[in-house]
Short mmCIF file of C-alpha atoms (C1' of nucleotides) in Angstrom, two decimals:
data_model
loop_
_atom_site.label_atom_id
_atom_site.label_comp_id
_atom_site.label_asym_id
_atom_site.label_seq_id
_atom_site.Cartn_x
_atom_site.Cartn_y
_atom_site.Cartn_z
CA MET A 1 -0.01 0.02 -0.04
CA SER A 2 2.72 2.48 0.99
CA ASP A 3 6.14 2.93 -0.45
CA PRO A 4 8.59 1.18 1.80
CA ALA A 5 11.09 3.91 1.02
CA ILE A 6 8.91 6.51 2.75
CA ARG A 7 8.35 5.91 6.38
CA ARG A 8 6.02 7.92 8.58
CA PRO A 9 7.91 10.36 10.73
CA TYR A 10 7.15 10.37 14.43
CA ARG A 11 8.04 11.82 17.77
CA ARG A 12 8.90 9.87 20.93
CA GLU A 13 6.54 10.79 23.81
CA GLY A 14 6.64 9.99 27.46
CA GLU A 15 4.91 6.79 28.49
CA GLU A 16 2.30 8.55 30.53
CA LYS A 17 1.42 10.92 27.75
CA ARG A 18 1.00 8.20 25.23
CA ARG A 19 -1.18 6.12 27.55
CA ASP A 20 -3.37 9.05 28.32
CA ASP A 21 -3.77 9.80 24.64
CA LEU A 22 -4.71 6.29 23.77
CA ILE A 23 -7.26 6.19 26.65
CA ALA A 24 -8.68 9.55 25.58
CA ALA A 25 -8.95 8.36 22.02
CA ALA A 26 -10.65 5.17 23.03
CA MET A 27 -13.16 7.01 25.23
CA ALA A 28 -13.94 9.53 22.50
CA LEU A 29 -14.61 6.77 19.96
CA VAL A 30 -16.80 4.78 22.38
CA ALA A 31 -18.72 7.92 23.21
CA GLU A 32 -19.32 8.58 19.54
CA GLY A 33 -19.96 5.16 18.15
CA GLY A 34 -20.14 2.64 20.95
CA THR A 35 -17.70 -0.08 21.79
CA GLU A 36 -17.73 -1.57 18.30
CA ALA A 37 -16.42 1.74 16.89
CA ALA A 38 -13.32 1.64 19.16
CA THR A 39 -11.24 -0.70 17.07
CA VAL A 40 -7.46 -0.71 17.46
CA ARG A 41 -7.13 0.88 14.08
CA ALA A 42 -9.60 3.64 14.87
CA ILE A 43 -8.04 4.28 18.25
CA ALA A 44 -4.60 4.48 16.82
CA ALA A 45 -5.69 6.90 14.09
CA ARG A 46 -7.49 9.11 16.57
CA ALA A 47 -4.40 9.20 18.83
CA GLY A 48 -2.16 9.98 15.89
CA VAL A 49 -0.18 6.71 16.03
CA THR A 50 -0.13 3.36 14.18
CA PRO A 51 -2.08 0.37 15.47
CA GLY A 52 1.03 -1.57 16.49
CA LEU A 53 1.78 1.00 19.21
CA ILE A 54 -1.30 0.10 21.21
CA ARG A 55 0.06 -3.28 22.00
CA HIS A 56 3.33 -1.74 23.10
CA TYR A 57 1.54 0.06 25.95
CA PHE A 58 -1.29 -2.37 26.64
CA GLN A 59 -0.98 -6.12 26.61
CA SER A 60 -4.30 -6.43 24.73
CA LYS A 61 -7.08 -4.20 23.49
CA GLU A 62 -9.19 -5.41 26.46
CA GLU A 63 -6.66 -3.88 28.80
CA LEU A 64 -6.94 -0.51 27.15
CA THR A 65 -10.67 -0.82 27.18
CA HIS A 66 -10.73 -1.50 30.92
CA ALA A 67 -8.43 1.35 31.60
CA ALA A 68 -10.66 3.77 29.66
CA TYR A 69 -13.82 2.51 31.45
CA ARG A 70 -12.19 2.86 34.83
CA HIS A 71 -11.10 6.38 34.03
CA VAL A 72 -14.58 7.52 33.02
CA MET A 73 -16.28 6.02 36.13
CA GLU A 74 -13.71 7.23 38.60
CA SER A 75 -13.72 10.79 37.26
CA MET A 76 -17.53 11.02 37.75
CA THR A 77 -17.31 9.96 41.44
CA GLN A 78 -14.38 12.34 41.94
CA GLU A 79 -16.41 15.15 40.41
CA ALA A 80 -19.29 14.57 42.82
CA LEU A 81 -16.90 14.45 45.76
CA ARG A 82 -15.17 17.60 44.71
CA ALA A 83 -18.56 19.37 44.82
CA ILE A 84 -18.82 18.99 48.52
CA GLU A 85 -15.16 19.50 49.24
CA GLY A 86 -14.86 22.28 51.73
CA LEU A 87 -18.56 22.54 52.50
CA PRO A 88 -19.09 22.58 56.34
CA GLU A 89 -20.54 19.46 58.03
CA SER A 90 -22.73 21.80 60.00
CA ASP A 91 -24.86 22.19 56.88
CA PRO A 92 -25.86 18.59 55.85
CA ILE A 93 -28.65 19.85 53.64
CA GLY A 94 -26.30 22.03 51.61
CA ARG A 95 -23.80 19.23 51.31
CA LEU A 96 -26.44 16.81 50.04
CA ALA A 97 -27.75 19.46 47.54
CA ALA A 98 -24.28 20.10 46.20
CA PHE A 99 -23.56 16.37 45.85
CA VAL A 100 -26.72 15.80 43.90
CA ALA A 101 -26.49 18.91 41.71
CA ALA A 102 -22.97 18.00 40.58
CA ASN A 103 -24.42 15.14 38.51
CA PHE A 104 -26.58 17.40 36.38
CA ARG A 105 -24.02 19.68 34.72
CA PRO A 106 -20.86 19.07 32.76
CA PRO A 107 -18.53 17.34 32.88
CA VAL A 108 -20.76 14.60 34.46
CA MET A 109 -23.99 15.03 32.58
CA THR A 110 -22.87 15.08 28.89
CA PRO A 111 -23.95 12.90 25.97
CA ALA A 112 -20.45 11.59 25.66
CA VAL A 113 -20.17 10.40 29.30
CA VAL A 114 -23.67 8.87 29.22
CA GLY A 115 -22.83 7.25 25.99
CA VAL A 116 -19.70 5.60 27.35
CA TRP A 117 -21.70 4.44 30.42
CA ALA A 118 -24.36 2.88 28.27
CA SER A 119 -21.93 1.25 25.98
CA TYR A 120 -20.09 -0.52 28.73
CA MET A 121 -23.15 -1.31 30.81
CA HIS A 122 -24.22 -4.43 28.89
CA LEU A 123 -20.55 -5.56 28.61
CA GLY A 124 -20.48 -5.94 32.31
CA ARG A 125 -22.66 -9.01 32.32
CA ASN A 126 -19.99 -10.99 30.56
CA ASP A 127 -16.72 -9.32 31.38
CA PRO A 128 -15.93 -9.78 35.08
CA VAL A 129 -13.47 -6.89 35.16
CA ILE A 130 -16.01 -4.53 33.69
CA HIS A 131 -18.55 -5.78 36.11
CA ALA A 132 -16.22 -5.28 39.08
CA ILE A 133 -15.50 -1.70 38.02
CA HIS A 134 -19.22 -1.00 37.59
CA GLU A 135 -20.26 -2.54 40.92
CA ALA A 136 -17.54 -0.79 42.83
CA THR A 137 -18.35 2.58 41.33
CA TYR A 138 -22.09 2.12 41.84
CA LEU A 139 -21.98 0.97 45.41
CA GLY A 140 -19.29 3.51 46.30
CA TYR A 141 -21.50 6.28 45.02
CA ARG A 142 -24.54 4.97 46.84
CA ASP A 143 -22.67 4.64 50.07
CA ARG A 144 -21.56 8.22 49.91
CA LEU A 145 -25.12 9.22 49.20
CA GLN A 146 -26.35 7.19 52.18
CA ASP A 147 -23.75 8.86 54.48
CA LEU A 148 -25.10 12.29 53.40
CA ILE A 149 -28.67 11.23 54.04
CA ALA A 150 -27.85 9.76 57.44
CA ALA A 151 -26.35 13.14 58.36
CA LEU A 152 -29.67 14.90 57.95
CA PRO A 153 -31.12 16.45 61.09
CA ARG A 154 -33.79 13.84 61.96
CA PRO A 155 -34.19 10.65 63.97
CA ALA A 156 -31.73 7.90 63.00
CA ASP A 157 -33.07 4.92 61.09
CA PRO A 158 -30.44 2.98 59.05
CA ALA A 159 -32.91 0.75 57.32
CA ARG A 160 -34.93 3.73 56.12
CA ASP A 161 -31.72 5.47 55.12
CA ARG A 162 -30.74 2.49 52.98
CA ARG A 163 -33.99 2.43 51.09
CA GLU A 164 -33.94 6.11 50.57
CA ALA A 165 -30.41 6.04 49.33
CA ILE A 166 -31.47 3.38 46.80
CA ALA A 167 -34.39 5.48 45.69
CA CYS A 168 -32.37 8.77 45.49
CA ASN A 169 -29.59 7.02 43.62
CA ALA A 170 -32.11 5.52 41.10
CA LEU A 171 -33.74 8.92 40.57
CA ILE A 172 -30.33 10.47 39.91
CA ASP A 173 -29.41 7.68 37.53
CA GLY A 174 -32.61 7.90 35.63
CA LEU A 175 -32.49 11.70 35.28
CA TRP A 176 -28.86 11.60 34.41
CA ILE A 177 -29.52 9.08 31.61
CA GLU A 178 -32.37 11.02 30.22
CA GLY A 179 -30.77 14.41 30.50
CA GLY A 180 -27.59 13.16 28.96
CA SER A 181 -29.26 11.22 26.19
CA LEU A 182 -31.78 13.87 25.15
CA PRO A 183 -30.19 17.17 26.17
CA ASP A 184 -32.50 19.10 23.85
CA SER A 185 -35.64 17.82 25.55
CA PHE A 186 -35.00 19.73 28.74
CA ALA A 187 -34.47 23.39 29.60
CA SER A 188 -31.25 24.55 31.14
CA GLY A 189 -31.27 23.48 34.86
CA GLU A 190 -34.60 21.73 34.45
CA VAL A 191 -33.23 18.25 35.18
CA GLN A 192 -31.33 19.48 38.21
CA ARG A 193 -34.45 21.14 39.58
CA ILE A 194 -36.52 18.06 39.07
CA ALA A 195 -33.88 15.99 40.90
CA LEU A 196 -33.66 18.36 43.92
CA ASP A 197 -37.45 18.57 44.09
CA GLY A 198 -37.87 14.82 43.97
CA ILE A 199 -35.19 14.04 46.43
CA GLY A 200 -36.41 16.73 48.79
CA ALA A 201 -39.85 15.24 48.67
CA MET A 202 -38.61 11.72 49.25
CA LEU A 203 -36.44 12.70 52.22
CA GLY A 204 -38.78 15.27 53.68
CA VAL A 205 -36.35 18.17 53.46
CA ARG A 206 -36.55 21.49 51.68
CA PHE A 207 -33.46 22.64 49.79
CA PRO A 208 -32.72 26.43 49.90
CA ASP A 209 -33.12 28.39 46.67
CA THR A 210 -29.30 28.66 46.36
CA ALA A 211 -29.13 24.89 45.84
CA TYR A 212 -30.92 25.32 42.50
CA SER A 213 -28.17 27.42 41.05
CA ASN A 214 -26.91 25.97 37.81
CA THR A 215 -23.21 26.24 38.71
CA ALA A 216 -20.88 24.80 41.28
CA LEU A 217 -21.40 26.41 44.74
CA PRO A 218 -18.88 29.03 45.85
CA GLY A 219 -16.13 27.59 47.85
CA THR A 220 -15.93 24.54 45.62
CA ALA A 221 -12.81 24.09 43.56
CA ASP A 222 -13.63 24.91 39.95
CA ARG A 223 -10.44 23.93 38.21
CA LYS A 224 -9.72 21.15 35.85
CA THR A 225 -8.30 17.83 36.98
CA ALA A 226 -4.68 18.86 36.58
CA PRO A 227 -3.24 22.12 37.90
CA MET B 1 -16.16 -29.48 6.01
CA SER B 2 -19.22 -31.66 5.62
CA ASP B 3 -19.85 -34.50 3.20
CA PRO B 4 -21.96 -33.05 0.35
CA ALA B 5 -23.71 -36.47 0.08
CA ILE B 6 -25.24 -36.02 3.54
CA ARG B 7 -27.59 -33.08 3.74
CA ARG B 8 -29.16 -31.85 6.91
CA PRO B 9 -32.79 -32.83 7.09
CA TYR B 10 -35.23 -30.12 7.94
CA ARG B 11 -38.91 -29.32 8.32
CA ARG B 12 -40.72 -26.60 6.60
CA GLU B 13 -42.32 -24.16 9.04
CA GLY B 14 -44.83 -21.45 8.57
CA GLU B 15 -43.43 -17.99 7.81
CA GLU B 16 -44.75 -16.54 11.09
CA LYS B 17 -43.26 -19.33 13.19
CA ARG B 18 -39.84 -19.00 11.61
CA ARG B 19 -39.74 -15.28 11.97
CA ASP B 20 -40.74 -15.51 15.62
CA ASP B 21 -38.17 -18.19 16.22
CA LEU B 22 -35.44 -16.03 14.65
CA ILE B 23 -36.43 -13.02 16.64
CA ALA B 24 -36.59 -14.97 19.83
CA ALA B 25 -33.12 -16.46 19.21
CA ALA B 26 -31.73 -12.97 18.44
CA MET B 27 -33.25 -11.57 21.65
CA ALA B 28 -31.93 -14.50 23.77
CA LEU B 29 -28.40 -14.02 22.40
CA VAL B 30 -28.44 -10.25 22.89
CA ALA B 31 -29.69 -10.81 26.47
CA GLU B 32 -26.87 -13.23 27.16
CA GLY B 33 -23.95 -11.73 25.42
CA GLY B 34 -24.89 -8.30 24.06
CA THR B 35 -25.33 -7.26 20.46
CA GLU B 36 -21.94 -8.54 19.38
CA ALA B 37 -23.00 -12.09 20.39
CA ALA B 38 -25.93 -12.04 18.04
CA THR B 39 -24.17 -12.95 14.84
CA VAL B 40 -26.07 -14.45 11.95
CA ARG B 41 -24.38 -17.72 12.64
CA ALA B 42 -25.18 -17.78 16.30
CA ILE B 43 -28.75 -16.65 15.75
CA ALA B 44 -29.18 -19.48 13.13
CA ALA B 45 -27.74 -22.06 15.37
CA ARG B 46 -29.95 -20.96 18.35
CA ALA B 47 -33.02 -21.09 16.10
CA GLY B 48 -32.14 -24.49 14.80
CA VAL B 49 -31.58 -23.35 11.19
CA THR B 50 -28.64 -22.48 8.94
CA PRO B 51 -27.31 -18.92 8.49
CA GLY B 52 -28.57 -18.54 4.94
CA LEU B 53 -32.16 -18.78 6.05
CA ILE B 54 -32.01 -15.52 7.92
CA ARG B 55 -31.59 -13.61 4.74
CA HIS B 56 -34.55 -15.40 3.33
CA TYR B 57 -36.86 -13.85 5.97
CA PHE B 58 -34.96 -10.64 6.64
CA GLN B 59 -33.30 -8.46 3.98
CA SER B 60 -30.33 -7.92 6.32
CA LYS B 61 -29.25 -8.76 9.77
CA GLU B 62 -30.05 -5.19 10.77
CA GLU B 63 -33.69 -5.74 9.91
CA LEU B 64 -33.89 -8.71 12.25
CA THR B 65 -32.12 -6.78 14.91
CA HIS B 66 -34.67 -3.93 14.60
CA ALA B 67 -37.60 -6.34 14.76
CA ALA B 68 -36.21 -7.92 17.94
CA TYR B 69 -35.69 -4.61 19.65
CA ARG B 70 -39.10 -3.39 18.74
CA HIS B 71 -40.64 -6.57 20.12
CA VAL B 72 -38.85 -6.22 23.48
CA MET B 73 -39.83 -2.60 23.98
CA GLU B 74 -43.39 -2.96 22.85
CA SER B 75 -44.01 -5.97 25.11
CA MET B 76 -42.87 -3.93 28.15
CA THR B 77 -45.32 -1.16 27.38
CA GLN B 78 -48.08 -3.66 26.78
CA GLU B 79 -47.36 -5.37 30.04
CA ALA B 80 -47.70 -2.07 31.97
CA LEU B 81 -50.94 -1.26 30.20
CA ARG B 82 -52.39 -4.72 30.86
CA ALA B 83 -51.82 -4.13 34.61
CA ILE B 84 -54.34 -1.31 34.66
CA GLU B 85 -56.72 -2.98 32.22
CA GLY B 86 -60.09 -3.27 33.89
CA LEU B 87 -59.19 -1.12 36.93
CA PRO B 88 -61.95 1.53 37.49
CA GLU B 89 -61.14 5.12 36.65
CA SER B 90 -62.85 5.97 39.95
CA ASP B 91 -59.63 4.80 41.75
CA PRO B 92 -56.76 6.74 40.13
CA ILE B 93 -54.41 5.94 43.06
CA GLY B 94 -54.99 2.22 42.53
CA ARG B 95 -54.46 2.56 38.84
CA LEU B 96 -51.20 4.45 39.26
CA ALA B 97 -49.97 1.90 41.80
CA ALA B 98 -50.72 -1.02 39.48
CA PHE B 99 -49.02 0.71 36.57
CA VAL B 100 -45.89 1.35 38.54
CA ALA B 101 -45.78 -2.06 40.23
CA ALA B 102 -45.95 -3.88 36.94
CA ASN B 103 -42.40 -2.78 36.11
CA PHE B 104 -40.90 -4.52 39.07
CA ARG B 105 -41.81 -8.17 38.52
CA PRO B 106 -41.29 -10.58 35.65
CA PRO B 107 -41.65 -10.44 32.74
CA VAL B 108 -40.62 -6.79 32.81
CA MET B 109 -37.92 -6.69 35.44
CA THR B 110 -35.66 -9.55 34.46
CA PRO B 111 -31.94 -9.64 33.83
CA ALA B 112 -32.57 -10.63 30.22
CA VAL B 113 -34.93 -7.73 29.40
CA VAL B 114 -32.65 -5.22 31.17
CA GLY B 115 -29.76 -6.66 29.31
CA VAL B 116 -31.38 -6.29 25.95
CA TRP B 117 -32.40 -2.66 26.82
CA ALA B 118 -28.83 -1.84 27.79
CA SER B 119 -27.36 -3.45 24.72
CA TYR B 120 -29.50 -1.49 22.36
CA MET B 121 -29.34 1.76 24.24
CA HIS B 122 -25.94 2.91 23.00
CA LEU B 123 -26.75 1.67 19.56
CA GLY B 124 -29.60 4.19 19.33
CA ARG B 125 -27.12 7.14 19.06
CA ASN B 126 -25.98 6.04 15.64
CA ASP B 127 -28.78 3.95 14.29
CA PRO B 128 -31.82 6.18 13.54
CA VAL B 129 -34.30 3.28 13.46
CA ILE B 130 -33.18 2.10 16.99
CA HIS B 131 -33.32 5.69 18.12
CA ALA B 132 -36.84 6.18 16.78
CA ILE B 133 -38.04 2.98 18.55
CA HIS B 134 -36.39 4.02 21.74
CA GLU B 135 -37.83 7.54 21.69
CA ALA B 136 -41.35 6.44 20.77
CA THR B 137 -41.37 3.83 23.57
CA TYR B 138 -39.91 6.22 26.17
CA LEU B 139 -42.16 9.15 25.49
CA GLY B 140 -45.20 6.87 25.12
CA TYR B 141 -44.57 5.45 28.49
CA ARG B 142 -44.01 8.78 30.09
CA ASP B 143 -47.19 10.17 28.61
CA ARG B 144 -49.19 7.33 30.00
CA LEU B 145 -47.68 7.96 33.36
CA GLN B 146 -48.43 11.69 33.12
CA ASP B 147 -52.05 10.82 32.33
CA LEU B 148 -52.29 8.71 35.44
CA ILE B 149 -50.65 11.48 37.55
CA ALA B 150 -53.00 14.10 36.12
CA ALA B 151 -55.95 12.01 37.16
CA LEU B 152 -54.99 12.14 40.84
CA PRO B 153 -57.62 13.92 43.06
CA ARG B 154 -55.85 17.30 43.47
CA PRO B 155 -55.74 20.75 41.84
CA ALA B 156 -54.70 20.62 38.14
CA ASP B 157 -51.31 21.87 37.23
CA PRO B 158 -50.00 20.54 33.85
CA ALA B 159 -46.51 22.00 34.25
CA ARG B 160 -46.11 20.30 37.69
CA ASP B 161 -47.53 17.07 36.24
CA ARG B 162 -44.94 17.12 33.58
CA ARG B 163 -42.04 17.56 35.97
CA GLU B 164 -43.45 14.89 38.23
CA ALA B 165 -43.94 12.50 35.38
CA ILE B 166 -40.24 13.01 34.41
CA ALA B 167 -39.18 12.39 37.95
CA CYS B 168 -41.36 9.32 38.47
CA ASN B 169 -40.30 7.85 35.11
CA ALA B 170 -36.67 8.39 35.99
CA LEU B 171 -37.12 6.74 39.41
CA ILE B 172 -38.82 3.73 37.76
CA ASP B 173 -36.10 3.52 35.11
CA GLY B 174 -33.25 3.74 37.65
CA LEU B 175 -34.79 1.12 40.04
CA TRP B 176 -35.70 -1.17 37.11
CA ILE B 177 -32.11 -1.07 35.85
CA GLU B 178 -30.64 -1.71 39.24
CA GLY B 179 -33.18 -4.42 40.23
CA GLY B 180 -32.66 -6.15 36.87
CA SER B 181 -28.96 -5.90 36.78
CA LEU B 182 -28.30 -7.00 40.42
CA PRO B 183 -31.30 -9.11 41.29
CA ASP B 184 -29.44 -10.70 44.23
CA SER B 185 -28.85 -7.34 45.91
CA PHE B 186 -32.52 -6.79 46.73
CA ALA B 187 -35.02 -8.77 48.74
CA SER B 188 -38.16 -10.00 47.07
CA GLY B 189 -40.51 -7.05 46.56
CA GLU B 190 -38.00 -4.57 47.95
CA VAL B 191 -37.54 -2.68 44.73
CA GLN B 192 -41.24 -2.34 44.15
CA ARG B 193 -41.72 -1.10 47.73
CA ILE B 194 -39.03 1.53 47.36
CA ALA B 195 -40.55 2.64 44.04
CA LEU B 196 -44.07 2.96 45.47
CA ASP B 197 -42.70 4.84 48.56
CA GLY B 198 -40.67 7.19 46.49
CA ILE B 199 -43.45 7.96 43.97
CA GLY B 200 -45.95 8.34 46.81
CA ALA B 201 -43.65 10.87 48.52
CA MET B 202 -43.05 12.80 45.31
CA LEU B 203 -46.66 13.00 44.40
CA GLY B 204 -48.01 13.50 47.92
CA VAL B 205 -50.27 10.43 47.84
CA ARG B 206 -50.38 7.41 50.04
CA PHE B 207 -50.82 4.04 48.39
CA PRO B 208 -52.95 1.43 50.14
CA ASP B 209 -51.19 -1.66 51.53
CA THR B 210 -52.72 -3.79 48.81
CA ALA B 211 -50.59 -1.94 46.32
CA TYR B 212 -47.49 -3.43 47.77
CA SER B 213 -48.51 -6.90 46.93
CA ASN B 214 -45.93 -8.65 44.91
CA THR B 215 -48.35 -10.05 42.25
CA ALA B 216 -50.68 -8.51 39.76
CA LEU B 217 -53.78 -7.10 41.24
CA PRO B 218 -56.98 -9.13 41.13
CA GLY B 219 -59.16 -8.19 38.17
CA THR B 220 -56.05 -7.96 35.99
CA ALA B 221 -55.68 -10.45 33.21
CA ASP B 222 -52.94 -12.93 34.22
CA ARG B 223 -52.64 -14.97 31.09
CA LYS B 224 -49.84 -15.19 28.59
CA THR B 225 -49.76 -13.11 25.47
CA ALA B 226 -51.62 -15.58 23.31
CA PRO B 227 -54.81 -17.48 24.45
"C1'" DC C 1 -48.55 -39.95 -8.16
"C1'" DT C 2 -46.46 -36.18 -10.33
"C1'" DG C 3 -44.63 -31.69 -11.02
"C1'" DA C 4 -43.92 -27.14 -9.48
"C1'" DC C 5 -42.79 -24.02 -5.89
"C1'" DT C 6 -40.03 -22.28 -2.46
"C1'" DA C 7 -38.18 -22.95 2.16
"C1'" DT C 8 -33.77 -24.37 3.47
"C1'" DT C 9 -29.08 -25.78 3.08
"C1'" DG C 10 -24.10 -25.54 1.96
"C1'" DT C 11 -20.44 -22.98 0.32
"C1'" DT C 12 -17.90 -19.09 -1.08
"C1'" DC C 13 -16.40 -14.14 -1.13
"C1'" DG C 14 -14.46 -9.78 0.36
"C1'" DT C 15 -13.82 -7.18 4.59
"C1'" DT C 16 -12.53 -6.19 9.14
"C1'" DT C 17 -11.07 -7.61 13.40
"C1'" DG C 18 -7.27 -8.41 17.12
"C1'" DT C 19 -2.76 -10.16 17.39
"C1'" DA C 20 2.04 -11.08 16.22
"C1'" DT C 21 6.54 -9.75 14.73
"C1'" DA C 22 10.30 -7.91 12.05
"C1'" DA C 23 12.24 -3.61 10.42
"C1'" DT C 24 13.34 1.13 11.41
"C1'" DT C 25 14.48 5.40 13.71
"C1'" DA C 26 14.24 9.00 17.29
"C1'" DA C 27 16.43 10.02 21.48
"C1'" DA C 28 19.69 9.64 25.22
"C1'" DG C 29 24.24 8.43 27.20
"C1'" DA C 30 29.17 7.81 26.80
"C1'" DT D 1 30.39 11.48 17.40
"C1'" DC D 2 29.28 6.80 18.20
"C1'" DT D 3 26.60 3.27 20.35
"C1'" DT D 4 22.74 1.60 22.51
"C1'" DT D 5 18.03 1.27 23.60
"C1'" DA D 6 13.37 0.99 23.03
"C1'" DA D 7 9.54 3.62 20.98
"C1'" DT D 8 7.29 3.46 16.78
"C1'" DT D 9 6.22 1.90 12.18
"C1'" DA D 10 5.03 -1.48 8.77
"C1'" DT D 11 3.61 -5.79 7.31
"C1'" DA D 12 1.58 -10.26 7.80
"C1'" DC D 13 -1.81 -13.60 9.48
"C1'" DA D 14 -5.66 -16.48 11.19
"C1'" DA D 15 -10.32 -15.99 12.67
"C1'" DA D 16 -14.86 -14.26 12.25
"C1'" DC D 17 -18.02 -11.33 10.31
"C1'" DG D 18 -22.24 -10.11 6.95
"C1'" DA D 19 -23.53 -11.04 2.59
"C1'" DA D 20 -24.41 -13.57 -1.75
"C1'" DC D 21 -25.81 -17.43 -4.43
"C1'" DA D 22 -26.35 -21.99 -6.42
"C1'" DA D 23 -28.00 -26.56 -5.14
"C1'" DT D 24 -31.29 -29.39 -2.77
"C1'" DA D 25 -35.44 -31.28 -0.84
"C1'" DG D 26 -39.68 -30.71 1.83
"C1'" DT D 27 -44.49 -29.61 0.79
"C1'" DC D 28 -48.62 -28.84 -1.60
"C1'" DA D 29 -51.79 -28.41 -5.76
"C1'" DG D 30 -53.52 -30.94 -9.23
#
DNA sequence: CTGACTATTGTTCGTTTGTATAATTAAAGA
DNA sequence: TCTTTAATTATACAAACGAACAATAGTCAG
């Protein structure tokens, strides 16, 4: 196909940079066209390298796939945790509101992230590694939510807290999927409002008007992942 | 591979039977191993025929795939509608409860159905036919839910009804996904109870104890699809 | 019982997939 | 500048995919 005399020029990059590039390329392709669009050739082209390089950094395509999935899921949890970072424990309602609201704006609620989540979801039933990542992320998030619910100013009842954490988590999931899949079907901030209203009703609390703001609360770090 | 002298014996079946068999085989394979497991060869083997036959009944594999997806989604909606079939309009709370509860028992909440839903979900972003089926089913279900909510005995408020229908639909979706994906993580009837509690809280209604029964309500048809 | 119809089989084709490996060359150290 | 190293390219390969098509044999009308 190509003249053996001409060989593609290239630059050597640090291992970390190349791995990140390949993971980012895989995620972007999965977000756009599902797992079947993320072939080794397509990933390599997107990352600006040749297919052979992938197996220099990852023992198999599956390994790259797992790394990409783990990255997406972990960054979502980290984003929710960052939203309550620095908020005082003396205001459990404000912390819960911030934790919930973080799921309904970028970079968490985007068509790309929802797309990646959906693409890998059905894969988890056959791939034990994917399943483990999914389960750990899911239960980890739900546990954090239950902690925030248990901190509300009301009589303690762990069994009730568990049920309500399951319900709130399901509501967040459902709204996140819908809002991310059909972004044009909802007005700006509408999904977040519906989520806060629903969770407030289920838990018997009333969130202050400030909780309905469409941006991260003041005091929350607003920078990107790397400094 | 095989001796041309020996030819596999076969029976001729009616067109409808063969089509149904192929659709059922495709659904079972998708439920077990995702869309990538449903190859023409695997579908044919599962249906007890040879690969060539598929293209006798369907112009392409995609056409079979679409038929299978449509079948799954439509049967879910039909199951929910059957649950309120025959319930009097004088009891809007009972109708809403029955409509909700139908989603949290077989044949709607099963790992297989949730698996099929998840497998096709990410496909919808690139395949317009899949997307159309998904959207029609989703909005159709939500509209039915909003009708039931609007029939509740309280002051009319269409904008509020819309938001609450979105919220209730999201809660149902999230719980259905979780309950279907991790059936061992929940006690029998637990998901249904959480759903009814959450929806009751969000709508400000209290469902009677009979609504929490784990089976279809009396008066509801309990037969299979065909007599 | 016979002949026509078509449902069904068996096989082949070109493409794409993930993987393997040899050949090169950019970059760093002596 | 020379040598070494390993990051990167380029090519090859077996397997599996959807599709196409000719050959065969159940089934039904007459």
